[in-house]
Amino acid sequence: MGEFDLIARYFARAGAVSGSSGSTGSTVALGIGDDCAVLTPAPGHQWLVSTDMLVEGRHFLSTVSPRRLGHKALAVNLSDLAACGGTPRACFLSLALPRVDETFLAGFSEGLFSLADAHGVVLAGGDTTAGPLNINITIMGEVPQGQALLRSGARVDDDLWVSGTLGDARLALEVFRGTVSLPGEAFEAVRQAMELPQPRVALGRALRGLATSAIDVSDGLAGDLGHILRRSGVGARLHLADLPRSAILGAMPEDLQRLCLLTGGDDYELVFTAPAQDRSRVMEAAQASATPVYRIGRIESQPGLRVVDGEGRELDLALQSFDHFKS
Amino acid sequence: MGEFDLIARYFARAGAVSGSSGSTGSTVALGIGDDCAVLTPAPGHQWLVSTDMLVEGRHFLSTVSPRRLGHKALAVNLSDLAACGGTPRACFLSLALPRVDETFLAGFSEGLFSLADAHGVVLAGGDTTAGPLNINITIMGEVPQGQALLRSGARVDDDLWVSGTLGDARLALEVFRGTVSLPGEAFEAVRQAMELPQPRVALGRALRGLATSAIDVSDGLAGDLGHILRRSGVGARLHLADLPRSAILGAMPEDLQRLCLLTGGDDYELVFTAPAQDRSRVMEAAQASATPVYRIGRIESQPGLRVVDGEGRELDLALQSFDHFKS
């Protein structure tokens, strides 16, 4: 099967080519099949754009099913968009494959389209080539002019919040690495957290005009929160006991819990800040988006991140975020 | 050197972070350093988006210099934008590298930024990771509403045009493959055609409202022209003798010339159609954009591509475009 047949069979759905470049009122005026996709911006909106490249052994294990890999490749991009409060519109997939593997392609495209449909995203273009397995997705979304959630807006005395639970994906990775063992059902649950992350798109949108800063947790809470602190010129105090975790992770030894919660990575939850007087509005946004959120600390003027235990003692942690060229 | 240091040193230039998401009037309101880039659309314009993935051995040889590779990676994307008549605005780079190689990164980023600056493109975001060498660029540009040049607009009796010269890049590849040998200076000239293609952005813009269809020649003239013909529901007659070629290629054996001209690929010239009564306007557009163009044939109602020689005889060529999963 050649490149064009491959695109036609697995990726060029009727919905992706929806009109001429002259049409108005639809975001994707022209999708797969020309040199470029043509996107019509909605009046009064800005575009948000992010891109993520996934490589085997770095971002996923060879044991992941093609369907879950298709899901995850799009999910990590949607998560970046969620962190900015964007409404997803279109994505572009570049795929290098060692050989044309129809089982892989069928599963991968199914997983990708299933999540794309759930979020109203059109696959508007891409590229395929032979080469070592590599998946790159560029995601585009919209936000009303000036309402993008950025990393730079956290202010002293803001509350610090996080969605969902943290650390399960890292716990699953440790099981794969053989440093931890879990009973079958528990393993399947944390493995699902690693392989089928749910991007917090609805929460991100609900936080527009409310959160002062936001980021998604992809490289570990401590490292990603560090980006907010540096770009906002502030520090933070984090309460370890308040970090939300699954019952499975909560039953693990303390040091493993800390590792997974603070430096785990692959969580794809949102960490964000909001003024203390807006607590009830944050809870309303969480309810409206059907996403649990937890208050985990506070922004302070002193730079840096301080993590305190249940007794208020500051932990001495040599925290490191996951760096794709280091670990 | 870690991922963030790498980005900071080679790719995060001051120009790429130019303001807050609330600013208006500039296209890239926020670049590298947040979860997403924020782009402000110009009123009355649409966005054009294209993405290309480059893999060693498929799209470039290991002998290419990092500087030329940085140029070419962006050039092939700019060429897609040129084919749609777009004005380049922003690009996003994903880069997988086996290891942090500062000589490579310094050269690569220099080549990329040099071409980006020449076309007013901002590197607005991206991703870096460890992995087998892989380069993916997503390019975004703008076009006035409804003026994108598409593949689907060719009409019967339109003239068929091409820019520049064809076939030199393929000739260089044949030298690398050892099937042809060339003297040093001639080799350097065709090698430059292969490694430093000049995207026809100015010509593409000048053809807005004039060309009825356009595509860039990346996989070979016959194959790429085939896309125009199929999407426009027409056929074409092409005059082999009229295909523009360098003096170097023109001195090669006839069959090698045909191979390079018709199925060569990597040309990054524009092939386009325009009404016969607009010949002088096409020549004006060529002059305004300082790009040579040549009339090479005509659109016909009979589907398919017919190539005729100097005596008007139809050639029996089993034409195949370059397919990344076949050859």
mmCIF file of N, CA, C and O in Angstrom, chain A residues 191-239:
data_model
loop_
_atom_site.group_PDB
_atom_site.id
_atom_site.type_symbol
_atom_site.label_atom_id
_atom_site.label_comp_id
_atom_site.label_asym_id
_atom_site.label_seq_id
_atom_site.Cartn_x
_atom_site.Cartn_y
_atom_site.Cartn_z
ATOM 1 N N ARG A 191 -2.543 1.527 34.689
ATOM 2 C CA ARG A 191 -2.118 1.459 33.292
ATOM 3 C C ARG A 191 -3.055 2.304 32.419
ATOM 4 O O ARG A 191 -2.632 2.963 31.462
ATOM 5 N N GLN A 192 -4.329 2.271 32.751
ATOM 6 C CA GLN A 192 -5.288 3.077 31.998
ATOM 7 C C GLN A 192 -5.000 4.571 32.174
ATOM 8 O O GLN A 192 -5.119 5.355 31.231
ATOM 9 N N ALA A 193 -4.606 4.948 33.396
ATOM 10 C CA ALA A 193 -4.232 6.349 33.628
ATOM 11 C C ALA A 193 -3.065 6.752 32.742
ATOM 12 O O ALA A 193 -3.005 7.858 32.211
ATOM 13 N N MET A 194 -2.121 5.832 32.541
ATOM 14 C CA MET A 194 -0.940 6.111 31.725
ATOM 15 C C MET A 194 -1.275 6.132 30.238
ATOM 16 O O MET A 194 -0.796 6.983 29.492
ATOM 17 N N GLU A 195 -2.118 5.193 29.808
ATOM 18 C CA GLU A 195 -2.327 5.008 28.378
ATOM 19 C C GLU A 195 -3.554 5.733 27.826
ATOM 20 O O GLU A 195 -3.643 5.956 26.610
ATOM 21 N N LEU A 196 -4.494 6.059 28.691
ATOM 22 C CA LEU A 196 -5.723 6.718 28.227
ATOM 23 C C LEU A 196 -6.011 7.994 29.012
ATOM 24 O O LEU A 196 -7.087 8.152 29.587
ATOM 25 N N PRO A 197 -5.056 8.926 29.048
ATOM 26 C CA PRO A 197 -5.302 10.169 29.797
ATOM 27 C C PRO A 197 -6.483 10.935 29.193
ATOM 28 O O PRO A 197 -6.682 10.922 27.980
ATOM 29 N N GLN A 198 -7.251 11.576 30.078
ATOM 30 C CA GLN A 198 -8.414 12.361 29.635
ATOM 31 C C GLN A 198 -8.091 13.844 29.730
ATOM 32 O O GLN A 198 -8.020 14.389 30.823
ATOM 33 N N PRO A 199 -7.873 14.500 28.613
ATOM 34 C CA PRO A 199 -7.502 15.922 28.655
ATOM 35 C C PRO A 199 -8.630 16.758 29.236
ATOM 36 O O PRO A 199 -9.805 16.512 28.951
ATOM 37 N N ARG A 200 -8.274 17.736 30.062
ATOM 38 C CA ARG A 200 -9.266 18.502 30.823
ATOM 39 C C ARG A 200 -9.749 19.723 30.051
ATOM 40 O O ARG A 200 -9.691 20.864 30.532
ATOM 41 N N VAL A 201 -10.238 19.462 28.859
ATOM 42 C CA VAL A 201 -10.643 20.547 27.959
ATOM 43 C C VAL A 201 -11.815 21.352 28.532
ATOM 44 O O VAL A 201 -11.802 22.588 28.529
ATOM 45 N N ALA A 202 -12.816 20.666 29.049
ATOM 46 C CA ALA A 202 -14.003 21.364 29.569
ATOM 47 C C ALA A 202 -13.639 22.226 30.774
ATOM 48 O O ALA A 202 -14.112 23.369 30.900
ATOM 49 N N LEU A 203 -12.778 21.711 31.632
ATOM 50 C CA LEU A 203 -12.348 22.501 32.787
ATOM 51 C C LEU A 203 -11.584 23.745 32.338
ATOM 52 O O LEU A 203 -11.832 24.847 32.834
ATOM 53 N N GLY A 204 -10.659 23.575 31.403
ATOM 54 C CA GLY A 204 -9.875 24.718 30.918
ATOM 55 C C GLY A 204 -10.781 25.820 30.395
ATOM 56 O O GLY A 204 -10.586 27.005 30.707
ATOM 57 N N ARG A 205 -11.788 25.434 29.633
ATOM 58 C CA ARG A 205 -12.713 26.446 29.104
ATOM 59 C C ARG A 205 -13.490 27.125 30.226
ATOM 60 O O ARG A 205 -13.727 28.334 30.200
ATOM 61 N N ALA A 206 -13.905 26.324 31.213
ATOM 62 C CA ALA A 206 -14.691 26.881 32.324
ATOM 63 C C ALA A 206 -13.858 27.837 33.179
ATOM 64 O O ALA A 206 -14.414 28.674 33.893
ATOM 65 N N LEU A 207 -12.540 27.719 33.109
ATOM 66 C CA LEU A 207 -11.660 28.569 33.919
ATOM 67 C C LEU A 207 -11.272 29.879 33.243
ATOM 68 O O LEU A 207 -10.590 30.717 33.832
ATOM 69 N N ARG A 208 -11.718 30.067 31.982
ATOM 70 C CA ARG A 208 -11.468 31.342 31.298
ATOM 71 C C ARG A 208 -12.013 32.495 32.126
ATOM 72 O O ARG A 208 -13.145 32.442 32.602
ATOM 73 N N GLY A 209 -11.196 33.533 32.273
ATOM 74 C CA GLY A 209 -11.647 34.712 33.018
ATOM 75 C C GLY A 209 -11.688 34.494 34.515
ATOM 76 O O GLY A 209 -12.171 35.347 35.257
ATOM 77 N N LEU A 210 -11.184 33.343 34.978
ATOM 78 C CA LEU A 210 -11.249 33.005 36.396
ATOM 79 C C LEU A 210 -9.855 32.620 36.904
ATOM 80 O O LEU A 210 -9.341 33.216 37.856
ATOM 81 N N ALA A 211 -9.228 31.620 36.271
ATOM 82 C CA ALA A 211 -7.868 31.247 36.656
ATOM 83 C C ALA A 211 -6.906 32.355 36.257
ATOM 84 O O ALA A 211 -7.050 32.967 35.193
ATOM 85 N N THR A 212 -5.930 32.632 37.113
ATOM 86 C CA THR A 212 -4.929 33.655 36.791
ATOM 87 C C THR A 212 -3.750 33.046 36.035
ATOM 88 O O THR A 212 -3.002 33.747 35.356
ATOM 89 N N SER A 213 -3.572 31.730 36.161
ATOM 90 C CA SER A 213 -2.545 31.020 35.394
ATOM 91 C C SER A 213 -2.915 29.552 35.348
ATOM 92 O O SER A 213 -3.702 29.084 36.170
ATOM 93 N N ALA A 214 -2.354 28.832 34.386
ATOM 94 C CA ALA A 214 -2.622 27.395 34.273
ATOM 95 C C ALA A 214 -1.535 26.723 33.452
ATOM 96 O O ALA A 214 -0.894 27.345 32.604
ATOM 97 N N ILE A 215 -1.357 25.435 33.717
ATOM 98 C CA ILE A 215 -0.444 24.603 32.935
ATOM 99 C C ILE A 215 -0.962 23.172 33.068
ATOM 100 O O ILE A 215 -1.670 22.855 34.027
ATOM 101 N N ASP A 216 -0.641 22.318 32.092
ATOM 102 C CA ASP A 216 -1.011 20.926 32.276
ATOM 103 C C ASP A 216 0.189 20.156 32.806
ATOM 104 O O ASP A 216 1.338 20.492 32.527
ATOM 105 N N VAL A 217 -0.084 19.146 33.621
ATOM 106 C CA VAL A 217 0.986 18.383 34.260
ATOM 107 C C VAL A 217 1.398 17.246 33.335
ATOM 108 O O VAL A 217 0.747 16.207 33.279
ATOM 109 N N SER A 218 2.458 17.475 32.567
ATOM 110 C CA SER A 218 2.949 16.433 31.671
ATOM 111 C C SER A 218 4.311 15.916 32.124
ATOM 112 O O SER A 218 4.636 14.757 31.940
ATOM 113 N N ASP A 219 5.109 16.791 32.747
ATOM 114 C CA ASP A 219 6.463 16.395 33.154
ATOM 115 C C ASP A 219 6.591 16.218 34.667
ATOM 116 O O ASP A 219 7.700 16.052 35.177
ATOM 117 N N GLY A 220 5.485 16.266 35.395
ATOM 118 C CA GLY A 220 5.527 16.167 36.847
ATOM 119 C C GLY A 220 5.086 17.477 37.477
ATOM 120 O O GLY A 220 5.447 18.560 37.008
ATOM 121 N N LEU A 221 4.320 17.374 38.572
ATOM 122 C CA LEU A 221 3.735 18.564 39.206
ATOM 123 C C LEU A 221 4.796 19.591 39.577
ATOM 124 O O LEU A 221 4.647 20.781 39.280
ATOM 125 N N ALA A 222 5.877 19.148 40.231
ATOM 126 C CA ALA A 222 6.876 20.103 40.718
ATOM 127 C C ALA A 222 7.504 20.864 39.555
ATOM 128 O O ALA A 222 7.642 22.094 39.598
ATOM 129 N N GLY A 223 7.872 20.153 38.531
ATOM 130 C CA GLY A 223 8.514 20.802 37.384
ATOM 131 C C GLY A 223 7.566 21.713 36.641
ATOM 132 O O GLY A 223 7.921 22.839 36.278
ATOM 133 N N ASP A 224 6.359 21.260 36.393
ATOM 134 C CA ASP A 224 5.419 22.074 35.616
ATOM 135 C C ASP A 224 4.937 23.285 36.407
ATOM 136 O O ASP A 224 4.819 24.383 35.855
ATOM 137 N N LEU A 225 4.697 23.090 37.704
ATOM 138 C CA LEU A 225 4.352 24.229 38.547
ATOM 139 C C LEU A 225 5.499 25.237 38.545
ATOM 140 O O LEU A 225 5.281 26.459 38.562
ATOM 141 N N GLY A 226 6.728 24.726 38.493
ATOM 142 C CA GLY A 226 7.906 25.599 38.421
ATOM 143 C C GLY A 226 7.847 26.569 37.251
ATOM 144 O O GLY A 226 8.278 27.721 37.359
ATOM 145 N N HIS A 227 7.284 26.124 36.109
ATOM 146 C CA HIS A 227 7.149 27.026 34.956
ATOM 147 C C HIS A 227 6.222 28.196 35.285
ATOM 148 O O HIS A 227 6.485 29.338 34.912
ATOM 149 N N ILE A 228 5.111 27.892 35.955
ATOM 150 C CA ILE A 228 4.194 28.967 36.370
ATOM 151 C C ILE A 228 4.921 29.937 37.300
ATOM 152 O O ILE A 228 4.845 31.158 37.132
ATOM 153 N N LEU A 229 5.640 29.394 38.276
ATOM 154 C CA LEU A 229 6.283 30.251 39.281
ATOM 155 C C LEU A 229 7.332 31.159 38.636
ATOM 156 O O LEU A 229 7.369 32.364 38.915
ATOM 157 N N ARG A 230 8.147 30.597 37.770
ATOM 158 C CA ARG A 230 9.199 31.402 37.134
ATOM 159 C C ARG A 230 8.604 32.476 36.225
ATOM 160 O O ARG A 230 9.010 33.628 36.247
ATOM 161 N N ARG A 231 7.634 32.081 35.429
ATOM 162 C CA ARG A 231 7.088 33.057 34.473
ATOM 163 C C ARG A 231 6.215 34.100 35.159
ATOM 164 O O ARG A 231 6.007 35.194 34.615
ATOM 165 N N SER A 232 5.683 33.751 36.346
ATOM 166 C CA SER A 232 4.864 34.717 37.081
ATOM 167 C C SER A 232 5.704 35.516 38.071
ATOM 168 O O SER A 232 5.201 36.466 38.691
ATOM 169 N N GLY A 233 6.962 35.109 38.292
ATOM 170 C CA GLY A 233 7.826 35.813 39.240
ATOM 171 C C GLY A 233 7.379 35.656 40.681
ATOM 172 O O GLY A 233 7.449 36.597 41.475
ATOM 173 N N VAL A 234 6.886 34.451 41.024
ATOM 174 C CA VAL A 234 6.396 34.200 42.386
ATOM 175 C C VAL A 234 6.913 32.844 42.865
ATOM 176 O O VAL A 234 7.649 32.155 42.154
ATOM 177 N N GLY A 235 6.560 32.464 44.095
ATOM 178 C CA GLY A 235 6.854 31.143 44.632
ATOM 179 C C GLY A 235 5.570 30.479 45.080
ATOM 180 O O GLY A 235 4.483 31.031 44.905
ATOM 181 N N ALA A 236 5.681 29.286 45.687
ATOM 182 C CA ALA A 236 4.462 28.602 46.146
ATOM 183 C C ALA A 236 4.755 27.693 47.314
ATOM 184 O O ALA A 236 5.875 27.180 47.474
ATOM 185 N N ARG A 237 3.750 27.499 48.122
ATOM 186 C CA ARG A 237 3.779 26.520 49.211
ATOM 187 C C ARG A 237 2.724 25.456 48.876
ATOM 188 O O ARG A 237 1.563 25.778 48.611
ATOM 189 N N LEU A 238 3.177 24.218 48.882
ATOM 190 C CA LEU A 238 2.345 23.089 48.441
ATOM 191 C C LEU A 238 2.155 22.143 49.624
ATOM 192 O O LEU A 238 3.124 21.804 50.308
ATOM 193 N N HIS A 239 0.919 21.692 49.856
ATOM 194 C CA HIS A 239 0.655 20.769 50.963
ATOM 195 C C HIS A 239 0.580 19.349 50.435
ATOM 196 O O HIS A 239 -0.382 18.977 49.761
#
